[in-house]
Coordinates of C-alpha atoms and ligand atoms in Angstrom, one line a residue:
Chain A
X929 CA 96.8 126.6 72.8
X930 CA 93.4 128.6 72.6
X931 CA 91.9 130.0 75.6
X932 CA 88.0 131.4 76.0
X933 CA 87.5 133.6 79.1
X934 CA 85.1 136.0 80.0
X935 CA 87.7 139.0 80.6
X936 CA 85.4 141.8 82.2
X937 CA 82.6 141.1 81.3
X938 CA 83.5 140.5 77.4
X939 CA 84.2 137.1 75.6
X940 CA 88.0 136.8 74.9
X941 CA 89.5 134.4 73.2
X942 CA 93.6 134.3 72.7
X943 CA 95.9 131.8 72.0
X944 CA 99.0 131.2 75.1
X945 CA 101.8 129.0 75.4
X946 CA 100.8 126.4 77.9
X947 CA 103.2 127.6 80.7
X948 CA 101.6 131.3 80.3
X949 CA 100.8 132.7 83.6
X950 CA 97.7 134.5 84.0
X951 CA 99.4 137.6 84.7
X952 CA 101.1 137.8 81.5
X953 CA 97.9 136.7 79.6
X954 CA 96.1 139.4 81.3
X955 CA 99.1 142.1 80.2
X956 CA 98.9 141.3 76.6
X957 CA 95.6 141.9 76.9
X958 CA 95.6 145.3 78.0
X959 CA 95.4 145.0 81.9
X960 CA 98.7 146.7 82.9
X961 CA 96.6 147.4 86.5
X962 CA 97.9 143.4 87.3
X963 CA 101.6 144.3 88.5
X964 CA 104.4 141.8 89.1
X965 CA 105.9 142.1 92.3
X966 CA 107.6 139.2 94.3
X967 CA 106.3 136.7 92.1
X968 CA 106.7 134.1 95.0
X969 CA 102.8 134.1 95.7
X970 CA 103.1 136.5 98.9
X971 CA 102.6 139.6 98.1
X972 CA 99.1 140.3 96.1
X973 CA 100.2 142.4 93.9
X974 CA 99.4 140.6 90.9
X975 CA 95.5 139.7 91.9
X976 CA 92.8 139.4 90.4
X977 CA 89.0 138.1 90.5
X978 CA 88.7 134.4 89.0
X979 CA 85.0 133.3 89.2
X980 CA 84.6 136.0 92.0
X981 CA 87.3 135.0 94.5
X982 CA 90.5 136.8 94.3
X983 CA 93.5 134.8 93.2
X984 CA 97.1 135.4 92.4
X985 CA 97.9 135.9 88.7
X986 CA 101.3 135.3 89.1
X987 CA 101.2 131.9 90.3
X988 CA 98.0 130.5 87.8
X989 CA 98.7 129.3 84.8
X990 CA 96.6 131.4 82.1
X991 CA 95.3 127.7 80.7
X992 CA 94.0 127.5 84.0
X993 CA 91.4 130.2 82.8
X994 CA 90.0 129.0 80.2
X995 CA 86.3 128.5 80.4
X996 CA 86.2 131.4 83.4
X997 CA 85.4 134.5 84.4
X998 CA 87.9 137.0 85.1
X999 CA 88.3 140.4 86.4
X1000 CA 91.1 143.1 86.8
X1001 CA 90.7 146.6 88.5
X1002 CA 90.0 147.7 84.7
X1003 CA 86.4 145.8 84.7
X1004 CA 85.8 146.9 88.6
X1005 CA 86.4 150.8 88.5
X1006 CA 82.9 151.7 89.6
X1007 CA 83.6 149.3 92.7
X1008 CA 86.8 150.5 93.1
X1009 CA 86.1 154.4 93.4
X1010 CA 83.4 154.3 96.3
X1011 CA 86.4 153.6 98.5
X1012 CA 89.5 154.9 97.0
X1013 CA 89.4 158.3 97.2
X1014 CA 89.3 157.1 101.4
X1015 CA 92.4 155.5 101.0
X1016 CA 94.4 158.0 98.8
X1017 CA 93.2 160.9 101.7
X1018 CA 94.6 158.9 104.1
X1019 CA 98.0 159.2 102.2
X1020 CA 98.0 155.3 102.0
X1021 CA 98.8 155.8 98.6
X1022 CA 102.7 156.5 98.4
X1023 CA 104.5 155.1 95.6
X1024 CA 101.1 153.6 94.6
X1025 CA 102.5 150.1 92.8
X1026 CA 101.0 147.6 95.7
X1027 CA 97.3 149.6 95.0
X1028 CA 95.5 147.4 92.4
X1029 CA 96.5 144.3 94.1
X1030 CA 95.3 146.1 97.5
X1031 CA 91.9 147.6 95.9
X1032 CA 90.8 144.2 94.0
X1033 CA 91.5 142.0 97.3
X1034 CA 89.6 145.5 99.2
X1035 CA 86.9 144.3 96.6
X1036 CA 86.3 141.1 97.7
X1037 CA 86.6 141.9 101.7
X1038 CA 83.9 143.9 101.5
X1039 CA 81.7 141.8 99.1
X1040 CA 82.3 139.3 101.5
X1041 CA 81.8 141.1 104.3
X1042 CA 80.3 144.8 104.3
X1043 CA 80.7 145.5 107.4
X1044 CA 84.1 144.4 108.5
X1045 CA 86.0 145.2 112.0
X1046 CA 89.2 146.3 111.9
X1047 CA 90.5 143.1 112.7
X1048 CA 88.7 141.3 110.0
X1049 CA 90.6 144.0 107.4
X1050 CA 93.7 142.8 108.9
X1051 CA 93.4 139.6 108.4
X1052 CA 91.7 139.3 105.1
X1053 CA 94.6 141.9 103.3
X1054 CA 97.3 140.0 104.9
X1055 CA 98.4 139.0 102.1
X1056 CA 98.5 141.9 100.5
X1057 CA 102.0 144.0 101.2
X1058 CA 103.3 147.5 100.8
X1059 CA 106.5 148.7 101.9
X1060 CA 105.7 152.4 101.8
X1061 CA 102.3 152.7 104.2
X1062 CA 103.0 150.3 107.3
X1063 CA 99.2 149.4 106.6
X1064 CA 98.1 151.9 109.2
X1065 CA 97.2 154.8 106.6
X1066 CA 95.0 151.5 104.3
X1067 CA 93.2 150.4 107.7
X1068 CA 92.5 154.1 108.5
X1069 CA 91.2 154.6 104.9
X1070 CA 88.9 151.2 104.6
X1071 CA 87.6 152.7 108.3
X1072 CA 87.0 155.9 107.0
X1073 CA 84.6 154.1 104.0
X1074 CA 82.7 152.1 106.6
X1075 CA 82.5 155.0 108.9
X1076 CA 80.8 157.5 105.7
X1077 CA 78.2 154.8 104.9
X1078 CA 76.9 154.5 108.4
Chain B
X578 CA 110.7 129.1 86.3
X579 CA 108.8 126.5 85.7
X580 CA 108.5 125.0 81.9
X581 CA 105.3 123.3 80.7
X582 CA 105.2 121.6 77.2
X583 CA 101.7 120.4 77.7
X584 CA 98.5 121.3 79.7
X585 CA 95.6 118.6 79.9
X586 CA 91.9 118.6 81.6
X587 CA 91.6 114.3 82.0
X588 CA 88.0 113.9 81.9
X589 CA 88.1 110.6 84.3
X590 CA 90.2 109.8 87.2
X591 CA 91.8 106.8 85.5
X592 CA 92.8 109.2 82.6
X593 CA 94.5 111.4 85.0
X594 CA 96.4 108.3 86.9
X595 CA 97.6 107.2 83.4
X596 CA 99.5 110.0 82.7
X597 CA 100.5 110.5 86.0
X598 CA 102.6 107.7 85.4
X599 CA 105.0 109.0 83.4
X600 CA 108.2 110.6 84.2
X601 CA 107.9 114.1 83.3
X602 CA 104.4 114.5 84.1
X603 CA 102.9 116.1 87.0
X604 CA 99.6 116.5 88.7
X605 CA 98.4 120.1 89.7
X606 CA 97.2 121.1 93.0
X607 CA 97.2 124.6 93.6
X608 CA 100.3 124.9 91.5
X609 CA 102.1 127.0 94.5
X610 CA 104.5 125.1 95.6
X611 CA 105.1 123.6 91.9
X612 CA 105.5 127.2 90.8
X613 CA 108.6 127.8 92.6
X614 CA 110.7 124.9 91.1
X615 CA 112.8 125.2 88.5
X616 CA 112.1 122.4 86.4
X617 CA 110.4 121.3 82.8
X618 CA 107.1 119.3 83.0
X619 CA 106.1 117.7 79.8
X620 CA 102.4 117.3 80.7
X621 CA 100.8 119.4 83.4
X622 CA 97.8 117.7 84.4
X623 CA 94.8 119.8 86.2
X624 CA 92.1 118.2 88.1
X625 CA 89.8 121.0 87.5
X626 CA 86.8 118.8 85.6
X627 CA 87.2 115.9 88.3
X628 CA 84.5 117.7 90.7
X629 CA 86.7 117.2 93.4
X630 CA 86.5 120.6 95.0
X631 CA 83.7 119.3 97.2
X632 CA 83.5 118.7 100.9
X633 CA 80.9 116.1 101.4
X634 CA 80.0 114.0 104.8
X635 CA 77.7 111.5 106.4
X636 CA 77.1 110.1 109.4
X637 CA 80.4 109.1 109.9
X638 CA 83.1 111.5 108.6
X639 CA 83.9 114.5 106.1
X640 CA 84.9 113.7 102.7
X641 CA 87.1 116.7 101.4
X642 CA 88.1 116.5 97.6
X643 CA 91.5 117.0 96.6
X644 CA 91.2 120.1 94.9
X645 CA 89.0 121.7 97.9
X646 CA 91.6 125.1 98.6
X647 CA 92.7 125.8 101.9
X648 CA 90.2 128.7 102.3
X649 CA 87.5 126.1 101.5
X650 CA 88.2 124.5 105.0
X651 CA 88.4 127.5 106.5
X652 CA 85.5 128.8 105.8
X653 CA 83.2 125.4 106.1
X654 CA 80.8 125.6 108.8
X655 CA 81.1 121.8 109.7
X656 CA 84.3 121.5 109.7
X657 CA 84.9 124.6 111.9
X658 CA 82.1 123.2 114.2
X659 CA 84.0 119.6 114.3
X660 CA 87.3 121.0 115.0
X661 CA 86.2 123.8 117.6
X662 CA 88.0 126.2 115.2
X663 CA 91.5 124.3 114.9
X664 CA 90.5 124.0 110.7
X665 CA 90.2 127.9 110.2
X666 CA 93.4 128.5 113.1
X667 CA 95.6 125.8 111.0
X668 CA 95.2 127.6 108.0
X669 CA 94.7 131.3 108.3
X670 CA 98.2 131.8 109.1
X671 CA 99.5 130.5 105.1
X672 CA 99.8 133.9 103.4
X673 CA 96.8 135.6 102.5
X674 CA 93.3 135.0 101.5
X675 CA 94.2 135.0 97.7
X676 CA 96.9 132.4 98.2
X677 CA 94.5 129.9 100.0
X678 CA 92.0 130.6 97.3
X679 CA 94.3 128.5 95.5
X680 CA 96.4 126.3 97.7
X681 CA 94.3 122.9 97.7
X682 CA 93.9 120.0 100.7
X683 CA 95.7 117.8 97.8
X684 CA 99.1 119.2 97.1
X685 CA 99.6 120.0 100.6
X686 CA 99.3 116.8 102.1
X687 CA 100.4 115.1 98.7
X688 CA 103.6 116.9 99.0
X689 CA 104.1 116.0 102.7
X690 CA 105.9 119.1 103.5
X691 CA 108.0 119.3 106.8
X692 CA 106.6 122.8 107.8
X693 CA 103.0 122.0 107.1
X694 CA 100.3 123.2 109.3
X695 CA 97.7 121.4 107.3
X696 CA 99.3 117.9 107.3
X697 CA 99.9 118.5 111.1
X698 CA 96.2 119.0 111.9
X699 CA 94.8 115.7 110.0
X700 CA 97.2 113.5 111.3
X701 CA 96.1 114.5 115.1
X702 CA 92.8 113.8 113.6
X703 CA 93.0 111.1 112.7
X704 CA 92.4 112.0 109.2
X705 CA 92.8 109.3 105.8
X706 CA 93.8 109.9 102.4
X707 CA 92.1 108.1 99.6
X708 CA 94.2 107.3 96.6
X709 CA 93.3 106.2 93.6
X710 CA 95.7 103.2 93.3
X711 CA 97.1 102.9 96.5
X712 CA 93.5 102.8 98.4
X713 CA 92.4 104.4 101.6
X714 CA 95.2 105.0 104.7
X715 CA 95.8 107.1 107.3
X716 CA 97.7 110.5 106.8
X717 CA 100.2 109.2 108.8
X718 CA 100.9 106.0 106.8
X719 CA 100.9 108.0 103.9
X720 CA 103.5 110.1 105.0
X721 CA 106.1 107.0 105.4
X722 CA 105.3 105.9 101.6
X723 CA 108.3 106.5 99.7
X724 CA 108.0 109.9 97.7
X725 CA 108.6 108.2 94.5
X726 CA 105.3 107.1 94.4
X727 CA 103.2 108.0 91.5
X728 CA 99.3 107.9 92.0
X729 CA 96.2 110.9 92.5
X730 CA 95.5 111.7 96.0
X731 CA 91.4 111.8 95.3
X732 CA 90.2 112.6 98.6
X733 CA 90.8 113.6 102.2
X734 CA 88.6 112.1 105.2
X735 CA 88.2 113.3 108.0
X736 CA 86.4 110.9 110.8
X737 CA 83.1 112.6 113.0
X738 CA 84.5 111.0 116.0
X739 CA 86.8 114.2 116.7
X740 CA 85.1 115.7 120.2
X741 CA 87.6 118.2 121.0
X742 CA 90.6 120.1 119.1
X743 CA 92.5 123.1 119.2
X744 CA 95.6 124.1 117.3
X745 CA 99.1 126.3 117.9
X746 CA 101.7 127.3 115.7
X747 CA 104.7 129.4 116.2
X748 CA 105.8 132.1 113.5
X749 CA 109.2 134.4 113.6
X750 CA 106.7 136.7 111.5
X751 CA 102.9 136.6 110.5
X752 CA 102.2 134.5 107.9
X753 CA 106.2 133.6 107.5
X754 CA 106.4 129.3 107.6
X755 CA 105.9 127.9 110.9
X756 CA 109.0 127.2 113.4
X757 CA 106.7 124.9 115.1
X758 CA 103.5 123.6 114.4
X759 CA 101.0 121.7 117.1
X760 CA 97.7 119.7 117.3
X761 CA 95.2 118.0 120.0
X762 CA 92.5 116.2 119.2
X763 CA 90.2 114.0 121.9
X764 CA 88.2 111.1 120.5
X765 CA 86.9 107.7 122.6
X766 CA 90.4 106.4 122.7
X767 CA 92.1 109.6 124.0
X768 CA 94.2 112.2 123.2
X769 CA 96.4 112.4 120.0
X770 CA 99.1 115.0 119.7
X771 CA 100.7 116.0 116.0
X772 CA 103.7 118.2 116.2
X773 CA 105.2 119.5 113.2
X774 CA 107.4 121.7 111.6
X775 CA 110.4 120.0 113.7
X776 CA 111.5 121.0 110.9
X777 CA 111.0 117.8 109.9
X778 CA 107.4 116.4 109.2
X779 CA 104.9 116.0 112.0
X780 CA 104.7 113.0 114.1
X781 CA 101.9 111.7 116.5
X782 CA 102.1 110.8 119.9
X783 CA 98.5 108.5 121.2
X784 CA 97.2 108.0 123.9
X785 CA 97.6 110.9 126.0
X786 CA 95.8 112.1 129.4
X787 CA 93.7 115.0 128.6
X788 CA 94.5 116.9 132.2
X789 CA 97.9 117.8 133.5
X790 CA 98.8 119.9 130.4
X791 CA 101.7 120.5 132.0
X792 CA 103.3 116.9 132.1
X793 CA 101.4 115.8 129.2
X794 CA 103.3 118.3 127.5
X795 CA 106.7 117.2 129.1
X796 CA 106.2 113.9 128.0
X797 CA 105.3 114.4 124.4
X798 CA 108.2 117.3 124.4
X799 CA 110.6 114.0 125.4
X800 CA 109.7 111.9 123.0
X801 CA 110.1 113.3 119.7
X802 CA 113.4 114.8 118.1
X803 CA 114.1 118.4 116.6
X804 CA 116.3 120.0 114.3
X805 CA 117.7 123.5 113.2
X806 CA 117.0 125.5 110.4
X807 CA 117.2 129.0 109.0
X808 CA 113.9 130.2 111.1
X809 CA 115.2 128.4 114.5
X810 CA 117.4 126.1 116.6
X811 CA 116.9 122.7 117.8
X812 CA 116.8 123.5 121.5
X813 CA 114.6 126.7 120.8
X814 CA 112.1 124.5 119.1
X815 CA 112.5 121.8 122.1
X816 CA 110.9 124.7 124.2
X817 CA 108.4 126.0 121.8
X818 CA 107.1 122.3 121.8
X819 CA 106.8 122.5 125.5
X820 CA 105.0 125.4 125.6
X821 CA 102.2 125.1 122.4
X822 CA 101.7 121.9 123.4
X823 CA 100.1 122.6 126.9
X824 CA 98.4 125.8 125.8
X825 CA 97.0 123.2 123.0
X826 CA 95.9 121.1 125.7
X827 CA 94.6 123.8 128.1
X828 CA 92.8 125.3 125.4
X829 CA 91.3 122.0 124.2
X830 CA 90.0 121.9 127.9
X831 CA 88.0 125.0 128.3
X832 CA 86.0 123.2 125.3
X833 CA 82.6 122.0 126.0
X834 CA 82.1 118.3 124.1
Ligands
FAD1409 C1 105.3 131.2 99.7 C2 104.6 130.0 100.4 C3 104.3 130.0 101.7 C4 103.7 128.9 102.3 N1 103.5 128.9 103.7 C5 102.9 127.9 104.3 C6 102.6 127.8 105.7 O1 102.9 128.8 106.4 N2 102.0 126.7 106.2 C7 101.7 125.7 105.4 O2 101.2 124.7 106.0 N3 102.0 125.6 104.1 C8 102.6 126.7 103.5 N4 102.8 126.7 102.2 C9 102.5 125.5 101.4 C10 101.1 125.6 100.8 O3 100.1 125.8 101.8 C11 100.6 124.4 100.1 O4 100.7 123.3 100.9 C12 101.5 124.1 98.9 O5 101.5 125.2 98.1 C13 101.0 122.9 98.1 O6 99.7 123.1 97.7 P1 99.3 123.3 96.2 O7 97.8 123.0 96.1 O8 99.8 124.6 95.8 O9 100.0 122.1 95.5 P2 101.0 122.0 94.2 O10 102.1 123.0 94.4 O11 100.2 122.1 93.0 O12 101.5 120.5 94.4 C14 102.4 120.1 95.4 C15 102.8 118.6 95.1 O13 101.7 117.7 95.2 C16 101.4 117.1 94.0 N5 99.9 117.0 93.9 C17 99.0 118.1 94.0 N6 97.8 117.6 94.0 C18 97.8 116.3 93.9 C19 96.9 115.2 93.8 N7 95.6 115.5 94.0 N8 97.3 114.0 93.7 C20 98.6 113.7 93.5 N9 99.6 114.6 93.6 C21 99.2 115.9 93.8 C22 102.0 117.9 92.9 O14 102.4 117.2 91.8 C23 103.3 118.4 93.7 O15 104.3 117.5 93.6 C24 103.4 127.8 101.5 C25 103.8 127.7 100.2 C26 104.3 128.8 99.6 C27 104.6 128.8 98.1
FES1410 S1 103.4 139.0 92.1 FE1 101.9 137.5 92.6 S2 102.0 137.3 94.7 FE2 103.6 138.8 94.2

């Protein structure tokens, strides 16, 4: 089947098997950022922006899409780098696979909610793991943002 | 892995019940739960173009589409107001804020889940489904249809006579399922308590005293049964129940009406 999307801000259209998940559609576009982890729906590595709120790829069928808007970390890299460099000092980066996932749904916290505490962060990245940080190194780095903009 | 030959948009709600009636077929919610079966559908069928990812009200209650997500409740000012909180406590627990971006009102109380927080909640409250064959009932008639049924859940009502509510779950792990799942909710004819997650699927107890948490608790703890699973025993659960549903109760009473 055909599928129209707006893919970052540009008009795709691509054909897809109708049991085509999102995050595959997305990788045979050209997004490798959207990484496969779990693939149970639990741990966020895989998410992206659909219509603005930050979905799970893995668990959307790319039909699903069609007639959308959707971003990847590849359409929100200006976004992305006010913060990051905060993060990677903080050494929250380790073996770095968990990060897009962790920076889109970081995207839509603070879209949300600028000025988040550090409970807020918790809760709103819940659902987004990492097996290398223990979270402590991300919350430092999302506080250290906040903190420079004051 | 889930196989799909087909993928349709129905454009009317009697288009989508048609095809829901064959074999084979299957209505999307979220797609969540569906997503981890292994199983080939011939026709998925999405709701998407339905407009029912609206909550609505009037004077008397809350009309919450089907396709309304999880972090739509949460987030809904009325609804939070209503329930003193219990909506955004029931759900904020499911996995993350992308997951309940997806996860709708629909397939979770469609697909009557033991475990469910979100089914637990609505039948305390009272709450109704609407389907579009089988008509308007309460959550908790709904839950005793047989599961062979084949019809579109098309709405979710919630009644305005809710005064006070609070909710408790209990988790090996944050955001892990529920071992135990509880609800209060006041109205003018008392005190209804939902507990869920037994593992089996929640049950009500009516007509319960709103002070003396204590025994209140004791005697909802005595009436219903539990079961072991993977995340806990029977008897651990017996004490959980004991225990969320008077902090349920006490919390439910520090409310103002
Ligand atoms: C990893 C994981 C963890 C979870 N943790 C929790 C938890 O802690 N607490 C909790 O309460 N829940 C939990 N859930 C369940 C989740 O919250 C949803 O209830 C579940 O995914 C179903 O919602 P859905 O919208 O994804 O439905 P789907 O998976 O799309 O559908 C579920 C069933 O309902 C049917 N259906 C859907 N919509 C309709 C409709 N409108 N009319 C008729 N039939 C319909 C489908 O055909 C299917 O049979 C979890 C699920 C997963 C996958
Ligand atoms: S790959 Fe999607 S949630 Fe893990």
């Amino acid at each position: 089947m055909e599928i129209k999307l707006n893919l970052n801000g540009r008009a795709v259209t691509a054909s897809a098997a109708p049991d085509t998940m999102l995050i595959d559609f997305l990788r045979e576009q050209g997004c490798l950022s959207v990484k496969r982890g779990y693939e149970t729906s639990n741990c966020g590595l895989c998410t992206v922006m659909m219509d603005g709120k930050p979905i799970l790829s893995c668990s959307t069928l790319a039909a699903r899409a069609d007639g959308h808007e959707v971003y990847t970390l590849e359409g929100l890299q200006a976004e992305a780098e006010e913060f990051a460099s905060f993060v990677a000092n903080q050494g929250a980066d380790q073996c770095g696979f968990c990060n897009p996932g962790f920076v889109m749904n970081t995207i839509a916290l603070l879209r949300e909610n600028p000025d988040p505490t550090d409970d807020e962060i918790r809760a709103f990245l819940s659902g987004n793991l990492c097996r290398c940080s223990g979270y402590e190194s991300q919350l430092r780095g999302i506080r250290a943002y906040l903190d420079s903009r004051k | 892995m889930l196989r799909i030959k087909e993928y349709i948009r129905p454009q009317s709600l009697e288009e989508a019940y048609q095809l829901c009636q064959k074999k084979g077929n299957v209505v999307l919610g979220g797609m969540l739960w569906l997503k981890m079966q292994n199983r080939s559908v011939n026709t998925a069928i999405d709701l998407q173009d339905l407009g029912l990812d609206k909550i609505e009200e009037n004077d008397e209650e809350y009309r919450i589409g089907a396709m309304v997500t999880l972090r739509q409740l949460e987030q809904h000012a009325g609804l939070e107001r209503l329930t003193h909180g219990a909506m955004a406590e029931a759900v904020r627990h499911i996995v993350g804020v992308q997951f309940r971006n997806l996860a709708t009102i629909g397939g979770s109380i469609y697909g009557r889940f033991g475990f469910s927080d979100v089914l637990t909640l609505f039948m305390a409250m009272g709450a109704k489904v609407e389907l579009y064959n089988g008509g308007v009932m309460s959550v908790e008639a709904f839950t005793h249809l047989p599961r062979e049924i084949r019809d579109i859940l098309v709405a979710v009502i919630v009644p305005k006579d809710v005064k006070r509510a609070a909710y408790q779950s209990q988790r090996n792990a944050s955001t892990d399922f529920p071992v135990l799942t509880c609800a209060v909710c006041e109205t003018d004819e008392g005190v209804t308590c939902a507990v869920g997650a037994r593992p089996a699927l929640a049950v009500c107890v009516k007509g319960l005293p709103a002070d003396a948490p204590e025994e209140t608790a004791e005697t909802v703890t005595e009436q219903l049964q539990f079961g072991s699973s993977l995340r806990a025993g029977e008897e651990y659960r017996r004490r959980i129940c004991r225990v969320l549903v008077r902090r349920a109760l006490e919390a439910m009473n520090a409310q103002e009406v």
